[in-house]
Amino acid sequence: MAGKSGAGGTDGRGAAGGAPPAPSLWERLERPAPAPRPAALSPARIAAAAVALADAEGLEAVTMRRLAADLGVAPMAAYRYVSGKDELIALMVDFVHGEMELPDGTEDWRKVMRAVGLRTRALMLKHPWTVRADHFSLTPNQFAVTERALTALGGLGLDADTMMAVFRTVSAYVHGAVGSEVGLSLMMRKRGWRTGDEAREGLAPEMTWLMNTGRYPATHQYLTEARRKDDAEWRFELGLDCVLDGVAARLGI
Amino acid sequence: MAGKSGAGGTDGRGAAGGAPPAPSLWERLERPAPAPRPAALSPARIAAAAVALADAEGLEAVTMRRLAADLGVAPMAAYRYVSGKDELIALMVDFVHGEMELPDGTEDWRKVMRAVGLRTRALMLKHPWTVRADHFSLTPNQFAVTERALTALGGLGLDADTMMAVFRTVSAYVHGAVGSEVGLSLMMRKRGWRTGDEAREGLAPEMTWLMNTGRYPATHQYLTEARRKDDAEWRFELGLDCVLDGVAARLGI
DNA sequence: AGCGGATGTGTACATCGTATCCATGGCGTA
DNA sequence: TACGCCATGGATACGATGTACACATCCGCT
């Protein structure tokens, strides 16, 4: 299904000659107002509204119709600016990465990577829906993050592949860790639990049954002995520091 | 929406007395055949069919109707076994984790964690849709993985919180890394690209425009210099080894 | 003055998840 | 042996979603 619109390229539309190669989403995003006409809609306005909606009510509330309603516009109006919902979400992901401030200056690579990790986590906790949205890291503001990391990794004698591998390793950890953190918090919100204790209480029947199978003694022991089950920040930073330690050690930087 | 069906608990249905506390999905999964009657459907059969479908045509092809058709059954039939699509997906995630063989024996913690990481990656590459499915790690077969990791981490003088933090750190890296790997490959499949070169060719217009903004010199340099852009396995194992190095170093194990 | 293209509107359709009610048939009990 | 019950699956239907398509409108340019 679909697939027809984007790929074809030279459909017979534009007389002869060469149809312009369909400007990319990011190209369109930057044209302040493609026409001199002060259009009511714009990619940026659409992105802002969609992000506000997703932040407030979750990604599942972001519906083309609901978005249009929030923008005071007809359901199909946004389709002049995004080719479909996929592009909408790409726009949203890019938009929120725009508000991430990157560490500047000539700091130590490790401080930069750590700061990027912490700020990425903050960003994702603030916009939990980013977890469900695909991120191929192909949007301008995501490239800006990559760019900052790569510059911090320059001048250390690493080849291009290794520099990128380091960034992606740290990135993978951050996305994975925040992903599970957010996953849990989304589940809690969906079921109406506000605290860790409430969640454990709500999960208790299922957990009790599972633990009573006797198959998970170590896990059961964890459940009874652990005292920092709700300290996500401690866990995240410990893990991040481990990752950075490992990168430094293995690559000798 | 919804939410009405699961929560209520004691609806007036069962005369007086105490209604049984609604057996969990996992409890139902294990009853070989809840009734003596040889039912055509079962959670396991449903899970197997759904997984086969998702493997073959992607998670978006897994529709209650399509699943029913594959099972040779009416669209609503599966609802006798799962409360809704969320539970279906939980069942699928659990099902595929059941085929993961865990390292046995009394091996070194590091070997175990590394093996678990590699096998998890293999599992996720084989079933790419697991990336989009939420994983709170709350299904029996996911607990089995956690259990194996925790036992490998025992006897090292770590407290319960730290042991779990280690497992979750490695796990976060693995899920993050494979997540982006799979994300890329899903995008490639969606756009019909089969090789890395095809993908780069297809992405070229967008990338060229982005790089021509001059904002990403380091990224641009990476694109021209890198020689292992398609070596996902190298990248994954390098990152995994970094993470394990860091854990070992920081925790002195 | 009037034309053309960019912008937003209205209507419509296939498809999705799932609530609800109905038919059936094998088992335990009498 | 006969009966009735409940687990099982079928049928129908509803509201919501993404989006294709054709139409109306209004600006700035010639």
Coordinates of C-alpha atoms (C1' of nucleotides) in Angstrom, one line a residue:
Chain A
M1 CA 0.0 0.0 0.0
A2 CA 1.0 3.6 -0.3
G3 CA 4.5 3.9 -1.4
K4 CA 3.2 5.3 -4.6
S5 CA 3.4 8.9 -3.8
G6 CA 7.0 9.3 -2.7
A7 CA 9.1 7.0 -4.9
G8 CA 8.0 7.4 -8.4
G9 CA 9.8 10.6 -9.1
T10 CA 9.0 11.6 -12.6
D11 CA 5.2 11.3 -12.8
G12 CA 3.9 12.8 -16.0
R13 CA 2.7 15.9 -14.0
G14 CA 5.0 18.7 -15.1
A15 CA 4.7 18.9 -18.8
A16 CA 8.1 18.1 -20.3
G17 CA 11.5 19.2 -19.0
G18 CA 12.5 18.2 -15.5
A19 CA 10.2 18.3 -12.5
P20 CA 12.1 19.7 -9.5
P21 CA 13.2 16.8 -7.4
A22 CA 10.5 17.2 -4.8
P23 CA 12.2 19.3 -2.0
S24 CA 12.7 17.4 1.1
L25 CA 10.8 17.9 4.3
W26 CA 13.7 19.8 5.8
E27 CA 14.1 22.0 2.8
R28 CA 10.4 23.0 3.1
L29 CA 10.7 23.4 6.8
E30 CA 13.2 26.2 6.4
R31 CA 11.5 28.3 3.8
P32 CA 10.2 31.0 6.1
A33 CA 7.0 31.3 4.1
P34 CA 7.2 29.5 0.8
A35 CA 4.8 32.0 -0.7
P36 CA 4.7 35.7 0.1
R37 CA 1.2 35.0 1.3
P38 CA 1.1 34.9 5.1
A39 CA -0.2 31.4 5.3
A40 CA -2.0 30.4 8.5
L41 CA -0.3 27.1 8.6
S42 CA 3.4 26.3 8.4
P43 CA 5.5 23.2 9.2
A44 CA 6.7 24.9 12.3
R45 CA 3.2 25.7 13.5
I46 CA 2.0 22.3 12.8
A47 CA 5.0 20.7 14.6
A48 CA 4.4 22.9 17.6
A49 CA 0.8 22.1 17.9
A50 CA 1.4 18.4 17.4
V51 CA 4.1 18.3 20.0
A52 CA 2.0 20.2 22.5
L53 CA -0.8 17.7 21.9
A54 CA 1.5 14.7 22.3
D55 CA 3.0 16.1 25.4
A56 CA -0.4 16.7 27.0
E57 CA -2.3 13.6 25.9
G58 CA 0.1 11.1 24.5
L59 CA 1.1 10.2 21.0
E60 CA -2.1 8.2 20.4
A61 CA -4.1 11.5 20.8
V62 CA -2.2 13.0 17.9
T63 CA -4.7 12.4 15.1
M64 CA -4.8 14.3 11.9
R65 CA -8.3 15.4 12.8
R66 CA -7.5 16.3 16.3
L67 CA -4.4 18.2 15.2
A68 CA -6.5 20.1 12.7
A69 CA -9.0 21.0 15.3
D70 CA -6.3 22.3 17.6
L71 CA -5.0 24.4 14.7
G72 CA -8.5 25.6 13.9
V73 CA -8.4 24.2 10.5
A74 CA -10.0 21.5 8.4
P75 CA -8.9 17.9 8.8
M76 CA -7.0 17.7 5.6
A77 CA -5.3 21.1 5.8
A78 CA -2.0 19.8 7.2
Y79 CA -1.5 17.6 4.2
R80 CA -0.3 20.6 2.2
Y81 CA 2.8 20.6 4.5
V82 CA 3.4 17.0 5.4
S83 CA 2.9 14.1 3.1
G84 CA 1.4 11.9 5.7
K85 CA 1.5 11.0 9.3
D86 CA 5.1 9.6 9.1
E87 CA 6.4 13.0 8.0
L88 CA 4.3 14.6 10.8
I89 CA 6.1 12.5 13.4
A90 CA 9.5 13.2 11.8
L91 CA 8.7 16.8 12.1
M92 CA 7.7 16.5 15.7
V93 CA 10.9 14.6 16.6
D94 CA 12.9 17.2 14.8
F95 CA 11.1 20.0 16.6
V96 CA 11.7 18.8 20.1
H97 CA 15.4 18.2 19.3
G98 CA 15.5 21.8 18.4
E99 CA 15.0 22.8 22.0
M100 CA 18.0 20.7 23.2
E101 CA 20.8 23.0 24.1
L102 CA 24.2 21.5 23.2
P103 CA 27.3 21.9 25.4
D104 CA 29.5 24.4 23.7
G105 CA 33.2 25.2 24.1
T106 CA 36.1 22.9 23.8
E107 CA 35.4 20.7 26.7
D108 CA 36.7 17.2 27.2
W109 CA 35.0 14.6 24.9
R110 CA 33.8 12.8 28.0
K111 CA 32.1 15.7 29.5
V112 CA 30.4 16.5 26.2
M113 CA 29.2 12.9 25.8
R114 CA 27.9 12.8 29.3
A115 CA 26.1 16.1 29.0
V116 CA 24.6 15.0 25.7
G117 CA 23.4 11.8 27.3
L118 CA 21.9 13.6 30.3
R119 CA 20.1 16.2 28.2
T120 CA 18.8 13.6 25.8
R121 CA 17.3 11.8 28.7
A122 CA 15.8 15.0 30.0
L123 CA 14.4 15.7 26.6
M124 CA 12.9 12.2 26.3
L125 CA 11.4 12.3 29.7
K126 CA 9.8 15.6 28.9
H127 CA 8.4 14.3 25.6
P128 CA 7.8 10.6 26.3
W129 CA 6.2 9.9 23.0
T130 CA 9.6 10.3 21.3
V131 CA 10.3 6.7 22.5
R132 CA 7.5 5.3 20.2
A133 CA 8.4 7.5 17.3
D134 CA 11.1 6.0 15.0
H135 CA 14.3 7.8 15.2
F136 CA 16.7 7.1 12.4
S137 CA 18.5 10.3 13.5
L138 CA 18.0 11.8 10.1
T139 CA 16.5 15.1 11.0
P140 CA 18.4 18.4 11.0
N141 CA 18.2 18.9 14.8
Q142 CA 19.2 15.3 15.4
F143 CA 22.2 15.8 13.1
A144 CA 23.1 18.8 15.2
V145 CA 23.4 16.5 18.2
T146 CA 25.5 14.0 16.2
E147 CA 27.6 16.8 14.9
R148 CA 28.3 18.1 18.4
A149 CA 29.4 14.7 19.6
L150 CA 31.6 14.1 16.6
T151 CA 33.4 17.4 17.0
A152 CA 34.1 16.5 20.6
L153 CA 35.5 13.2 19.5
G154 CA 37.8 14.8 16.9
G155 CA 41.5 15.2 17.5
L156 CA 41.8 12.0 19.6
G157 CA 43.4 9.9 16.9
L158 CA 40.2 8.0 16.2
D159 CA 39.2 7.1 12.7
A160 CA 35.8 8.1 11.4
D161 CA 34.2 4.7 11.9
T162 CA 35.3 4.5 15.5
M163 CA 34.2 8.0 16.3
M164 CA 30.7 7.2 15.1
A165 CA 30.8 3.9 16.8
V166 CA 31.5 5.6 20.1
F167 CA 28.7 8.1 19.6
R168 CA 26.3 5.4 18.6
T169 CA 27.2 3.3 21.6
V170 CA 26.5 6.0 24.0
S171 CA 23.4 6.9 22.1
A172 CA 22.2 3.4 22.1
Y173 CA 22.6 3.1 25.9
V174 CA 20.8 6.4 26.4
H175 CA 17.9 5.5 24.1
G176 CA 17.6 2.0 25.5
A177 CA 17.7 3.2 29.1
V178 CA 15.3 6.0 28.7
G179 CA 13.1 3.8 26.5
S180 CA 12.5 1.4 29.3
E181 CA 12.1 4.2 31.8
V182 CA 9.5 5.8 29.7
G183 CA 7.9 2.6 28.8
L184 CA 7.3 1.9 32.5
S185 CA 6.0 5.4 33.1
L186 CA 3.6 5.2 30.2
M187 CA 2.3 1.9 31.5
M188 CA 1.8 3.4 34.9
R189 CA -0.1 6.4 33.4
K190 CA -2.2 4.1 31.3
R191 CA -3.2 2.1 34.4
G192 CA -3.6 5.1 36.6
W193 CA -0.7 4.5 39.0
R194 CA 1.2 7.5 40.1
T195 CA 3.9 6.2 42.4
G196 CA 6.2 3.2 42.3
D197 CA 4.5 1.7 45.3
E198 CA 1.1 2.0 43.6
A199 CA 2.5 0.3 40.5
R200 CA 4.0 -2.6 42.5
E201 CA 0.7 -2.9 44.3
G202 CA -1.2 -3.0 41.1
L203 CA 1.2 -5.5 39.5
A204 CA 1.2 -7.6 42.7
P205 CA -1.2 -10.3 41.6
E206 CA 0.6 -11.0 38.3
M207 CA 4.0 -10.8 40.0
T208 CA 3.0 -13.1 42.8
W209 CA 1.8 -15.7 40.5
L210 CA 5.0 -15.5 38.4
M211 CA 7.2 -15.7 41.5
N212 CA 5.2 -18.5 42.9
T213 CA 6.1 -20.6 39.9
G214 CA 9.5 -20.9 41.6
R215 CA 11.3 -20.2 38.4
Y216 CA 12.8 -16.9 39.3
P217 CA 14.6 -17.2 42.6
A218 CA 17.2 -14.5 41.8
T219 CA 14.6 -12.1 40.5
H220 CA 12.5 -12.8 43.6
Q221 CA 15.4 -12.1 45.8
Y222 CA 15.9 -8.8 44.0
L223 CA 12.3 -7.9 44.5
T224 CA 12.6 -8.4 48.3
E225 CA 16.1 -7.0 48.8
A226 CA 16.4 -4.0 46.5
R227 CA 16.0 -0.6 48.0
R228 CA 16.5 1.7 45.0
K229 CA 13.9 0.3 42.7
D230 CA 12.5 3.8 42.0
D231 CA 15.9 5.6 41.7
A232 CA 15.9 5.8 37.9
E233 CA 18.4 8.6 37.9
W234 CA 21.0 6.7 39.9
R235 CA 20.6 3.8 37.6
F236 CA 20.8 5.9 34.5
E237 CA 23.9 7.8 35.6
L238 CA 25.7 4.6 36.9
G239 CA 25.1 3.0 33.5
L240 CA 26.2 6.0 31.6
D241 CA 29.4 6.3 33.6
C242 CA 30.0 2.6 33.0
V243 CA 29.6 3.1 29.3
L244 CA 31.9 6.1 29.2
D245 CA 34.5 4.2 31.4
G246 CA 34.4 1.4 28.9
V247 CA 34.8 3.6 25.9
A248 CA 37.7 5.4 27.4
A249 CA 39.4 2.2 28.5
R250 CA 38.9 0.2 25.4
L251 CA 39.9 2.9 23.0
G252 CA 42.6 4.4 25.2
I253 CA 41.2 7.9 25.1
Chain B
M1 CA -10.8 4.9 26.3
A2 CA -11.6 1.4 27.2
G3 CA -10.1 0.6 30.6
K4 CA -13.6 -0.3 31.6
S5 CA -13.3 -4.0 31.0
G6 CA -10.2 -5.0 32.9
A7 CA -10.3 -2.9 36.1
G8 CA -13.7 -3.2 37.6
G9 CA -13.1 -6.6 39.2
T10 CA -16.3 -7.5 41.1
D11 CA -19.0 -6.9 38.6
G12 CA -22.3 -8.4 39.9
R13 CA -21.9 -11.4 37.6
G14 CA -21.1 -14.3 39.8
A15 CA -23.9 -14.4 42.3
A16 CA -22.4 -13.7 45.8
G17 CA -19.1 -15.0 47.2
G18 CA -15.8 -13.8 45.7
A19 CA -15.2 -13.7 42.0
P20 CA -11.8 -15.2 41.2
P21 CA -9.3 -12.4 40.8
A22 CA -9.2 -12.6 37.0
P23 CA -6.2 -14.9 36.2
S24 CA -3.4 -13.1 34.5
L25 CA -2.5 -13.6 30.9
W26 CA 0.5 -15.8 31.9
E27 CA -1.6 -17.9 34.1
R28 CA -4.0 -18.6 31.3
L29 CA -1.1 -19.2 28.9
E30 CA 0.1 -22.2 30.9
R31 CA -3.2 -24.0 31.4
P32 CA -2.7 -26.6 28.6
A33 CA -6.3 -26.6 27.7
P34 CA -8.4 -24.7 30.3
A35 CA -11.4 -26.9 29.5
P36 CA -11.2 -30.6 28.7
R37 CA -12.7 -29.7 25.3
P38 CA -10.0 -29.7 22.6
A39 CA -10.4 -26.1 21.7
A40 CA -9.3 -25.0 18.2
L41 CA -7.7 -21.9 19.6
S42 CA -5.3 -21.4 22.4
P43 CA -3.0 -18.6 23.5
A44 CA 0.0 -20.5 22.2
R45 CA -1.6 -21.1 18.8
I46 CA -2.6 -17.5 18.6
A47 CA 0.8 -16.3 19.5
A48 CA 2.5 -18.6 17.0
A49 CA 0.2 -17.4 14.2
A50 CA 0.7 -13.7 15.1
V51 CA 4.4 -14.1 15.3
A52 CA 4.6 -15.8 12.0
L53 CA 2.5 -13.1 10.4
A54 CA 4.6 -10.3 12.0
D55 CA 7.8 -11.9 10.9
A56 CA 6.6 -12.3 7.3
E57 CA 4.8 -9.0 6.7
G58 CA 5.6 -6.7 9.6
L59 CA 3.8 -5.7 12.7
E60 CA 1.4 -3.4 10.8
A61 CA 0.0 -6.5 9.0
V62 CA -1.0 -8.0 12.4
T63 CA -4.6 -7.1 12.5
M64 CA -7.2 -8.9 14.5
R65 CA -9.0 -9.7 11.3
R66 CA -6.0 -10.9 9.4
L67 CA -4.9 -12.9 12.4
A68 CA -8.3 -14.5 12.6
A69 CA -8.2 -15.3 8.9
D70 CA -4.8 -17.0 9.2
L71 CA -6.2 -19.0 12.1
G72 CA -9.3 -19.9 10.0
V73 CA -11.6 -18.4 12.5
A74 CA -14.0 -15.5 12.9
P75 CA -12.5 -12.0 13.5
M76 CA -13.6 -11.8 17.1
A77 CA -12.6 -15.3 18.1
A78 CA -9.2 -14.5 19.5
Y79 CA -10.8 -12.2 22.1
R80 CA -11.7 -15.2 24.1
Y81 CA -8.0 -15.6 24.8
V82 CA -6.6 -12.1 24.9
S83 CA -8.3 -9.0 26.2
G84 CA -7.2 -6.9 23.3
K85 CA -4.4 -6.1 21.0
D86 CA -2.1 -5.0 23.8
E87 CA -2.3 -8.4 25.3
L88 CA -1.8 -10.0 21.9
I89 CA 1.5 -8.2 21.5
A90 CA 2.6 -9.1 25.0
L91 CA 1.9 -12.7 24.1
M92 CA 3.9 -12.3 20.9
V93 CA 6.9 -10.8 22.7
D94 CA 6.8 -13.5 25.3
F95 CA 6.5 -16.2 22.6
V96 CA 9.6 -15.2 20.8
H97 CA 11.6 -14.8 24.0
G98 CA 10.7 -18.4 24.6
E99 CA 12.9 -19.5 21.7
M100 CA 16.0 -17.8 23.1
E101 CA 18.3 -20.3 24.5
L102 CA 20.2 -19.1 27.5
P103 CA 23.8 -19.9 28.3
D104 CA 23.9 -22.5 31.0
G105 CA 26.6 -23.6 33.3
T106 CA 28.6 -21.6 35.8
E107 CA 30.4 -19.4 33.3
D108 CA 31.9 -16.1 34.1
W109 CA 29.4 -13.3 34.5
R110 CA 30.9 -11.4 31.6
K111 CA 30.6 -14.3 29.2
V112 CA 27.0 -14.8 30.2
M113 CA 26.1 -11.1 29.8
R114 CA 27.9 -11.0 26.4
A115 CA 26.1 -14.1 25.2
V116 CA 22.8 -12.8 26.4
G117 CA 23.5 -9.6 24.5
L118 CA 24.4 -11.3 21.3
R119 CA 21.4 -13.7 21.4
T120 CA 19.1 -10.9 22.2
R121 CA 20.4 -9.1 19.2
A122 CA 19.9 -12.2 17.1
L123 CA 16.4 -12.6 18.4
M124 CA 15.5 -9.0 17.6
L125 CA 17.0 -9.1 14.1
K126 CA 15.0 -12.2 13.5
H127 CA 11.8 -10.6 14.8
P128 CA 12.2 -6.9 14.0
W129 CA 8.8 -6.0 15.1
T130 CA 9.8 -6.5 18.7
V131 CA 11.4 -3.1 18.5
R132 CA 8.1 -1.4 18.1
A133 CA 6.3 -3.5 20.7
D134 CA 6.6 -2.2 24.2
H135 CA 8.8 -4.3 26.4
F136 CA 8.5 -3.7 30.1
S137 CA 10.2 -7.1 30.6
L138 CA 7.2 -8.4 32.5
T139 CA 6.5 -11.6 30.6
P140 CA 7.6 -15.0 31.9
N141 CA 10.1 -15.6 29.1
Q142 CA 11.6 -12.2 29.6
F143 CA 11.9 -12.8 33.3
A144 CA 13.8 -16.0 32.4
V145 CA 16.4 -13.9 30.7
T146 CA 16.6 -11.5 33.6
E147 CA 16.9 -14.4 35.9
R148 CA 19.8 -15.9 34.0
A149 CA 21.6 -12.6 34.1
L150 CA 21.0 -12.1 37.8
T151 CA 22.3 -15.6 38.7
A152 CA 25.4 -14.9 36.7
L153 CA 25.9 -11.7 38.7
G154 CA 25.5 -13.4 42.0
G155 CA 28.4 -14.1 44.3
L156 CA 30.4 -11.1 43.2
G157 CA 29.7 -9.1 46.3
L158 CA 27.2 -6.8 44.5
D159 CA 24.0 -5.7 46.2
A160 CA 20.6 -6.4 44.6
D161 CA 20.3 -2.9 43.3
T162 CA 23.7 -2.9 41.6
M163 CA 23.2 -6.3 40.1
M164 CA 20.0 -5.2 38.5
A165 CA 21.6 -1.9 37.4
V166 CA 24.3 -3.9 35.6
F167 CA 21.8 -6.1 33.8
R168 CA 19.7 -3.1 32.9
T169 CA 22.7 -1.2 31.6
V170 CA 23.7 -4.0 29.3
S171 CA 20.1 -4.5 28.3
A172 CA 19.6 -0.8 27.6
Y173 CA 22.6 -0.8 25.3
V174 CA 21.5 -3.9 23.5
H175 CA 17.9 -2.7 23.0
G176 CA 19.1 0.8 21.9
A177 CA 21.7 -0.5 19.5
V178 CA 19.4 -3.1 17.9
G179 CA 16.6 -0.7 17.9
S180 CA 18.4 1.7 15.7
E181 CA 19.7 -1.1 13.6
V182 CA 16.2 -2.5 13.1
G183 CA 14.8 1.0 12.6
L184 CA 17.1 1.5 9.7
S185 CA 16.4 -1.8 8.2
L186 CA 12.6 -1.3 8.5
M187 CA 13.0 2.1 6.7
M188 CA 15.0 0.4 4.0
R189 CA 12.4 -2.3 3.5
K190 CA 9.6 0.3 3.5
R191 CA 11.3 2.2 0.7
G192 CA 12.4 -0.8 -1.1
W193 CA 16.2 -0.5 -0.6
R194 CA 18.0 -3.8 -0.2
T195 CA 21.6 -2.8 0.3
G196 CA 23.4 0.0 2.2
D197 CA 24.5 1.5 -1.1
E198 CA 21.0 1.6 -2.4
A199 CA 19.9 3.3 0.8
R200 CA 22.6 5.9 0.6
E201 CA 21.6 6.5 -3.0
G202 CA 18.0 6.9 -2.2
L203 CA 18.8 9.2 0.7
A204 CA 21.3 11.2 -1.3
P205 CA 19.0 14.1 -2.3
E206 CA 18.0 14.7 1.3
M207 CA 21.5 14.2 2.6
T208 CA 23.0 16.4 0.0
W209 CA 20.8 19.2 0.9
L210 CA 21.4 18.8 4.6
M211 CA 25.2 18.7 4.2
N212 CA 25.2 21.6 1.8
T213 CA 23.8 23.8 4.6
G214 CA 27.3 23.7 5.9
R215 CA 26.1 23.0 9.5
Y216 CA 27.5 19.5 9.8
P217 CA 31.1 19.5 8.8
A218 CA 32.1 16.7 11.1
T219 CA 29.2 14.5 10.0
H220 CA 30.0 15.3 6.4
Q221 CA 33.6 14.2 7.0
Y222 CA 32.3 11.0 8.5
L223 CA 30.2 10.3 5.5
T224 CA 33.1 10.7 3.1
E225 CA 35.8 9.0 5.2
A226 CA 34.0 6.1 6.9
R227 CA 34.6 2.6 5.5
R228 CA 32.5 0.4 7.8
K229 CA 29.2 2.1 7.5
D230 CA 27.5 -1.2 6.9
D231 CA 29.3 -3.2 9.4
A232 CA 26.6 -3.3 12.0
E233 CA 28.0 -6.4 13.7
W234 CA 31.4 -4.8 14.3
R235 CA 29.7 -1.7 15.7
F236 CA 27.5 -3.7 18.0
E237 CA 30.2 -5.9 19.4
L238 CA 32.6 -3.0 19.9
G239 CA 29.9 -1.2 21.8
L240 CA 29.0 -4.2 23.8
D241 CA 32.5 -4.8 24.8
C242 CA 32.9 -1.2 25.8
V243 CA 29.9 -1.5 28.1
L244 CA 31.2 -4.7 29.6
D245 CA 34.6 -3.2 30.1
G246 CA 33.1 -0.2 31.8
V247 CA 30.9 -2.3 34.1
A248 CA 33.9 -4.4 35.1
A249 CA 36.1 -1.4 35.7
R250 CA 33.7 0.7 37.6
L251 CA 32.3 -2.0 39.8
G252 CA 35.6 -3.8 40.2
I253 CA 34.4 -7.2 39.1
Chain C
dA1 C1' -8.5 44.3 -14.1
dG2 C1' -8.0 39.8 -14.1
dC3 C1' -5.5 35.5 -14.1
dG4 C1' -2.9 31.6 -11.8
dG5 C1' -1.2 29.1 -8.4
dA6 C1' -0.9 28.4 -3.5
dT7 C1' -3.8 27.5 0.3
dG8 C1' -7.6 25.6 2.9
dT9 C1' -12.5 22.9 2.8
dG10 C1' -15.8 19.1 2.2
dT11 C1' -16.9 14.7 1.2
dA12 C1' -16.0 10.0 0.9
dC13 C1' -13.9 5.3 1.5
dA14 C1' -11.4 1.3 3.2
dT15 C1' -9.9 -0.4 7.3
dC16 C1' -9.0 -0.7 12.1
dG17 C1' -10.2 -2.3 17.2
dT18 C1' -13.7 -4.1 19.6
dA19 C1' -18.7 -4.2 22.1
dT20 C1' -22.5 -7.0 21.9
dC21 C1' -25.6 -10.6 21.0
dC22 C1' -26.3 -15.3 19.2
dA23 C1' -25.6 -20.4 17.8
dT24 C1' -23.5 -24.8 19.1
dG25 C1' -22.0 -28.9 21.1
dG26 C1' -19.5 -31.7 24.7
dC27 C1' -19.4 -32.5 29.6
dG28 C1' -21.0 -33.4 34.4
dT29 C1' -24.9 -34.5 36.8
dA30 C1' -29.2 -36.7 37.6
Chain D
dT1 C1' -30.2 -42.0 29.2
dA2 C1' -31.7 -37.2 29.3
dC3 C1' -30.8 -32.5 30.5
dG4 C1' -28.9 -28.2 31.0
dC5 C1' -24.8 -25.3 31.4
dC6 C1' -21.0 -23.0 30.0
dA7 C1' -17.0 -22.7 27.2
dT8 C1' -16.3 -21.7 22.5
dG9 C1' -16.7 -19.5 18.2
dG10 C1' -19.7 -16.7 14.7
dA11 C1' -22.2 -12.5 13.1
dT12 C1' -23.2 -7.9 13.0
dA13 C1' -22.3 -3.3 13.9
dC14 C1' -20.2 1.2 15.5
dG15 C1' -17.1 4.9 16.0
dA16 C1' -12.5 6.4 14.7
dT17 C1' -8.6 6.7 11.8
dG18 C1' -5.5 7.9 7.6
dT19 C1' -5.9 9.8 3.4
dA20 C1' -7.5 10.4 -1.8
dC21 C1' -9.9 13.7 -4.5
dA22 C1' -12.4 17.5 -6.3
dC23 C1' -13.8 22.1 -5.1
dA24 C1' -13.7 27.0 -3.2
dT25 C1' -11.0 31.1 -2.1
dC26 C1' -7.8 34.8 -2.0
dC27 C1' -3.3 36.8 -2.7
dG28 C1' 0.1 39.1 -5.7
dC29 C1' 1.7 39.7 -10.3
dT30 C1' 1.3 41.2 -15.0

